[in-house]
Amino acid sequence: MKILVLNGPNLNMLGIREPALYGTQNYENLCSMINKCADETNIEVEIFQSNHEGCLVDKIQQAYNAFDGIVINPAAYTHTSVALLDALKAVAIPAVEVHISDVSKREDFRQISYVRHYCEKTIAGKGFDGYIEAIKYLVEKYGESV
Ligand code: DQA
């Protein structure tokens, strides 16, 4: 099984940006944790981060016929991007939305999620562990068929 993990804008600044919300571990720590989980679960994983909406759309399109699952933290694009929602719908790959912080307890403008209209599940407020939970969900549900 192959899972694509996508991260949106400013997630490369983990460890520096708002540590009270996002923790003190950096983006490299997040990638190591995901890669370790992939090794232990016997799946292939690719991790991609971009600050640009179009690059994330391109990556989702390229996942067509290449990946069996997508874990996506669109970051700020969660709350603005119909383009990311449409890209996910276009490729029709099972996807899970992840947020490090508990967006449900934050500002009003963070209460909208466009990708949620496509994703099977949303995991928020569990820190980096949310990514692991999302990967395990996809492996349990779809892992045996691929
Ligand atoms: C975030 C929450 C978003 O509202 C915010 O714009 C982010 C990160 C999270 O992981 O908690 O950049 O997606």
PDB file of C-alpha atoms and ligand atoms in Angstrom:
ATOM      1  CA  MET A   1       0.000   0.000   0.000  1.00  0.00           C
ATOM      2  CA  LYS A   2       1.183   3.531  -0.828  1.00  0.00           C
ATOM      3  CA  ILE A   3       0.092   6.553   1.158  1.00  0.00           C
ATOM      4  CA  LEU A   4       0.742  10.186   0.284  1.00  0.00           C
ATOM      5  CA  VAL A   5       1.027  12.576   3.239  1.00  0.00           C
ATOM      6  CA  LEU A   6       0.409  16.186   2.216  1.00  0.00           C
ATOM      7  CA  ASN A   7       1.153  19.254   4.307  1.00  0.00           C
ATOM      8  CA  GLY A   8       0.116  22.789   3.482  1.00  0.00           C
ATOM      9  CA  PRO A   9       1.567  26.240   4.155  1.00  0.00           C
ATOM     10  CA  ASN A  10       3.672  27.058   7.204  1.00  0.00           C
ATOM     11  CA  LEU A  11       3.871  23.461   8.402  1.00  0.00           C
ATOM     12  CA  ASN A  12       7.556  23.590   7.435  1.00  0.00           C
ATOM     13  CA  MET A  13       7.804  26.114  10.305  1.00  0.00           C
ATOM     14  CA  LEU A  14       6.761  23.597  12.958  1.00  0.00           C
ATOM     15  CA  GLY A  15       8.877  23.964  16.086  1.00  0.00           C
ATOM     16  CA  ILE A  16       9.188  27.706  15.433  1.00  0.00           C
ATOM     17  CA  ARG A  17       5.589  28.742  14.758  1.00  0.00           C
ATOM     18  CA  GLU A  18       3.250  29.173  17.722  1.00  0.00           C
ATOM     19  CA  PRO A  19       4.677  26.368  19.881  1.00  0.00           C
ATOM     20  CA  ALA A  20       1.810  26.651  22.361  1.00  0.00           C
ATOM     21  CA  LEU A  21      -0.518  25.506  19.565  1.00  0.00           C
ATOM     22  CA  TYR A  22       1.657  23.279  17.411  1.00  0.00           C
ATOM     23  CA  GLY A  23       4.314  22.023  19.843  1.00  0.00           C
ATOM     24  CA  THR A  24       8.090  22.309  19.909  1.00  0.00           C
ATOM     25  CA  GLN A  25       8.933  19.441  17.557  1.00  0.00           C
ATOM     26  CA  ASN A  26       9.948  20.458  14.037  1.00  0.00           C
ATOM     27  CA  TYR A  27       8.884  19.318  10.563  1.00  0.00           C
ATOM     28  CA  GLU A  28      11.786  16.865  10.349  1.00  0.00           C
ATOM     29  CA  ASN A  29      10.608  15.245  13.588  1.00  0.00           C
ATOM     30  CA  LEU A  30       7.137  14.888  12.058  1.00  0.00           C
ATOM     31  CA  CYS A  31       8.567  13.265   8.910  1.00  0.00           C
ATOM     32  CA  SER A  32      10.698  10.823  10.970  1.00  0.00           C
ATOM     33  CA  MET A  33       7.663   9.808  12.999  1.00  0.00           C
ATOM     34  CA  ILE A  34       5.627   9.174   9.824  1.00  0.00           C
ATOM     35  CA  ASN A  35       8.470   7.239   8.141  1.00  0.00           C
ATOM     36  CA  LYS A  36       8.936   5.086  11.265  1.00  0.00           C
ATOM     37  CA  CYS A  37       5.210   4.291  11.294  1.00  0.00           C
ATOM     38  CA  ALA A  38       5.376   3.360   7.586  1.00  0.00           C
ATOM     39  CA  ASP A  39       8.304   0.979   8.232  1.00  0.00           C
ATOM     40  CA  GLU A  40       6.513  -0.666  11.158  1.00  0.00           C
ATOM     41  CA  THR A  41       3.262  -0.978   9.202  1.00  0.00           C
ATOM     42  CA  ASN A  42       4.996  -2.269   6.073  1.00  0.00           C
ATOM     43  CA  ILE A  43       3.625   0.366   3.753  1.00  0.00           C
ATOM     44  CA  GLU A  44       5.224   2.926   1.444  1.00  0.00           C
ATOM     45  CA  VAL A  45       4.833   6.567   2.296  1.00  0.00           C
ATOM     46  CA  GLU A  46       5.700   9.812   0.507  1.00  0.00           C
ATOM     47  CA  ILE A  47       5.610  13.087   2.421  1.00  0.00           C
ATOM     48  CA  PHE A  48       5.192  16.409   0.614  1.00  0.00           C
ATOM     49  CA  GLN A  49       4.927  19.959   1.953  1.00  0.00           C
ATOM     50  CA  SER A  50       4.224  23.143   0.020  1.00  0.00           C
ATOM     51  CA  ASN A  51       3.336  26.727   0.780  1.00  0.00           C
ATOM     52  CA  HIS A  52       1.615  26.982  -2.630  1.00  0.00           C
ATOM     53  CA  GLU A  53      -1.934  25.873  -3.317  1.00  0.00           C
ATOM     54  CA  GLY A  54      -1.268  24.942  -6.973  1.00  0.00           C
ATOM     55  CA  CYS A  55       1.663  22.710  -5.998  1.00  0.00           C
ATOM     56  CA  LEU A  56      -0.618  20.820  -3.622  1.00  0.00           C
ATOM     57  CA  VAL A  57      -3.244  20.492  -6.384  1.00  0.00           C
ATOM     58  CA  ASP A  58      -0.532  19.186  -8.767  1.00  0.00           C
ATOM     59  CA  LYS A  59       0.625  16.636  -6.190  1.00  0.00           C
ATOM     60  CA  ILE A  60      -2.931  15.366  -5.629  1.00  0.00           C
ATOM     61  CA  GLN A  61      -3.430  15.014  -9.402  1.00  0.00           C
ATOM     62  CA  GLN A  62      -0.140  13.104  -9.718  1.00  0.00           C
ATOM     63  CA  ALA A  63      -1.342  10.715  -7.009  1.00  0.00           C
ATOM     64  CA  TYR A  64      -3.963   9.344  -9.421  1.00  0.00           C
ATOM     65  CA  ASN A  65      -3.233   5.650 -10.066  1.00  0.00           C
ATOM     66  CA  ALA A  66      -0.079   5.965  -7.970  1.00  0.00           C
ATOM     67  CA  PHE A  67      -1.305   6.090  -4.344  1.00  0.00           C
ATOM     68  CA  ASP A  68      -3.928   4.148  -2.402  1.00  0.00           C
ATOM     69  CA  GLY A  69      -4.557   6.701   0.308  1.00  0.00           C
ATOM     70  CA  ILE A  70      -3.985  10.368   1.141  1.00  0.00           C
ATOM     71  CA  VAL A  71      -3.436  11.956   4.541  1.00  0.00           C
ATOM     72  CA  ILE A  72      -3.830  15.705   4.187  1.00  0.00           C
ATOM     73  CA  ASN A  73      -3.256  18.644   6.496  1.00  0.00           C
ATOM     74  CA  PRO A  74      -4.067  21.525   4.149  1.00  0.00           C
ATOM     75  CA  ALA A  75      -3.219  24.022   6.956  1.00  0.00           C
ATOM     76  CA  ALA A  76      -4.681  27.463   6.120  1.00  0.00           C
ATOM     77  CA  TYR A  77      -5.950  26.169   2.749  1.00  0.00           C
ATOM     78  CA  THR A  78      -8.371  24.000   4.745  1.00  0.00           C
ATOM     79  CA  HIS A  79     -10.500  27.073   5.262  1.00  0.00           C
ATOM     80  CA  THR A  80     -10.247  28.594   1.785  1.00  0.00           C
ATOM     81  CA  SER A  81      -9.535  26.045  -0.918  1.00  0.00           C
ATOM     82  CA  VAL A  82     -12.249  24.670  -3.167  1.00  0.00           C
ATOM     83  CA  ALA A  83      -9.383  23.734  -5.532  1.00  0.00           C
ATOM     84  CA  LEU A  84      -7.961  21.193  -3.071  1.00  0.00           C
ATOM     85  CA  LEU A  85     -11.438  19.730  -2.504  1.00  0.00           C
ATOM     86  CA  ASP A  86     -11.999  19.418  -6.253  1.00  0.00           C
ATOM     87  CA  ALA A  87      -8.577  17.794  -6.757  1.00  0.00           C
ATOM     88  CA  LEU A  88      -9.357  15.180  -4.081  1.00  0.00           C
ATOM     89  CA  LYS A  89     -12.733  14.501  -5.688  1.00  0.00           C
ATOM     90  CA  ALA A  90     -11.096  14.221  -9.107  1.00  0.00           C
ATOM     91  CA  VAL A  91      -8.636  11.496  -8.125  1.00  0.00           C
ATOM     92  CA  ALA A  92     -11.137   9.778  -5.790  1.00  0.00           C
ATOM     93  CA  ILE A  93      -8.418   8.317  -3.544  1.00  0.00           C
ATOM     94  CA  PRO A  94      -9.527   7.596   0.061  1.00  0.00           C
ATOM     95  CA  ALA A  95      -8.385  10.523   2.201  1.00  0.00           C
ATOM     96  CA  VAL A  96      -8.215  11.582   5.845  1.00  0.00           C
ATOM     97  CA  GLU A  97      -7.956  15.208   7.018  1.00  0.00           C
ATOM     98  CA  VAL A  98      -5.547  15.924   9.881  1.00  0.00           C
ATOM     99  CA  HIS A  99      -4.978  19.014  12.014  1.00  0.00           C
ATOM    100  CA  ILE A 100      -2.364  19.239  14.729  1.00  0.00           C
ATOM    101  CA  SER A 101      -4.396  21.731  16.753  1.00  0.00           C
ATOM    102  CA  ASP A 102      -8.034  21.411  17.778  1.00  0.00           C
ATOM    103  CA  VAL A 103      -9.509  23.666  15.097  1.00  0.00           C
ATOM    104  CA  SER A 104     -13.007  23.226  16.551  1.00  0.00           C
ATOM    105  CA  LYS A 105     -11.966  25.292  19.584  1.00  0.00           C
ATOM    106  CA  ARG A 106     -10.298  28.074  17.569  1.00  0.00           C
ATOM    107  CA  GLU A 107     -11.450  31.137  15.572  1.00  0.00           C
ATOM    108  CA  ASP A 108     -14.715  31.193  13.608  1.00  0.00           C
ATOM    109  CA  PHE A 109     -12.853  31.350  10.288  1.00  0.00           C
ATOM    110  CA  ARG A 110     -11.243  27.985  11.078  1.00  0.00           C
ATOM    111  CA  GLN A 111     -14.636  26.272  11.451  1.00  0.00           C
ATOM    112  CA  ILE A 112     -15.005  25.880   7.699  1.00  0.00           C
ATOM    113  CA  SER A 113     -13.199  23.010   6.029  1.00  0.00           C
ATOM    114  CA  TYR A 114     -13.641  22.464   2.319  1.00  0.00           C
ATOM    115  CA  VAL A 115     -11.667  19.204   2.153  1.00  0.00           C
ATOM    116  CA  ARG A 116     -13.907  17.767   4.893  1.00  0.00           C
ATOM    117  CA  HIS A 117     -16.642  17.470   2.246  1.00  0.00           C
ATOM    118  CA  TYR A 118     -14.527  14.742   0.638  1.00  0.00           C
ATOM    119  CA  CYS A 119     -12.399  13.237   3.430  1.00  0.00           C
ATOM    120  CA  GLU A 120     -13.666  10.094   5.176  1.00  0.00           C
ATOM    121  CA  LYS A 121     -12.545  11.296   8.553  1.00  0.00           C
ATOM    122  CA  THR A 122     -11.107  14.351  10.323  1.00  0.00           C
ATOM    123  CA  ILE A 123      -8.585  13.988  13.131  1.00  0.00           C
ATOM    124  CA  ALA A 124      -7.807  17.218  14.993  1.00  0.00           C
ATOM    125  CA  GLY A 125      -6.176  18.251  18.240  1.00  0.00           C
ATOM    126  CA  LYS A 126      -4.035  15.142  18.663  1.00  0.00           C
ATOM    127  CA  GLY A 127      -0.720  16.736  17.700  1.00  0.00           C
ATOM    128  CA  PHE A 128       1.599  14.692  15.452  1.00  0.00           C
ATOM    129  CA  ASP A 129      -0.163  11.498  16.616  1.00  0.00           C
ATOM    130  CA  GLY A 130      -3.103  12.508  14.409  1.00  0.00           C
ATOM    131  CA  TYR A 131      -1.023  11.637  11.309  1.00  0.00           C
ATOM    132  CA  ILE A 132      -0.287   8.176  12.696  1.00  0.00           C
ATOM    133  CA  GLU A 133      -3.958   7.604  13.514  1.00  0.00           C
ATOM    134  CA  ALA A 134      -4.874   8.662   9.957  1.00  0.00           C
ATOM    135  CA  ILE A 135      -2.319   6.289   8.383  1.00  0.00           C
ATOM    136  CA  LYS A 136      -3.499   3.400  10.571  1.00  0.00           C
ATOM    137  CA  TYR A 137      -7.128   4.103   9.659  1.00  0.00           C
ATOM    138  CA  LEU A 138      -6.306   3.908   5.929  1.00  0.00           C
ATOM    139  CA  VAL A 139      -4.163   0.782   6.361  1.00  0.00           C
ATOM    140  CA  GLU A 140      -6.875  -0.989   8.365  1.00  0.00           C
ATOM    141  CA  LYS A 141      -9.625  -0.066   5.929  1.00  0.00           C
ATOM    142  CA  TYR A 142      -7.826  -0.407   2.585  1.00  0.00           C
ATOM    143  CA  GLY A 143      -4.482  -2.099   3.277  1.00  0.00           C
ATOM    144  CA  GLU A 144      -5.472  -5.646   2.459  1.00  0.00           C
ATOM    145  CA  SER A 145      -6.814  -4.919  -0.998  1.00  0.00           C
ATOM    146  CA  VAL A 146      -3.492  -3.445  -2.229  1.00  0.00           C
TER     147      VAL A 146
HETATM  148  C1  DQA B   1      -3.694  23.525  11.117  1.00  0.00           C
HETATM  149  C2  DQA B   1      -4.861  24.410  11.544  1.00  0.00           C
HETATM  150  C3  DQA B   1      -5.100  25.519  10.511  1.00  0.00           C
HETATM  151  O1  DQA B   1      -6.194  26.336  10.922  1.00  0.00           O
HETATM  152  C4  DQA B   1      -3.875  26.390  10.397  1.00  0.00           C
HETATM  153  O2  DQA B   1      -4.062  27.364   9.387  1.00  0.00           O
HETATM  154  C5  DQA B   1      -2.623  25.620  10.173  1.00  0.00           C
HETATM  155  C6  DQA B   1      -2.429  24.330  10.845  1.00  0.00           C
HETATM  156  C7  DQA B   1      -3.349  22.455  12.165  1.00  0.00           C
HETATM  157  O3  DQA B   1      -2.625  21.536  11.832  1.00  0.00           O
HETATM  158  O4  DQA B   1      -3.775  22.570  13.321  1.00  0.00           O
HETATM  159  O5  DQA B   1      -1.698  26.090   9.510  1.00  0.00           O
HETATM  160  O6  DQA B   1      -4.074  22.830   9.927  1.00  0.00           O
END
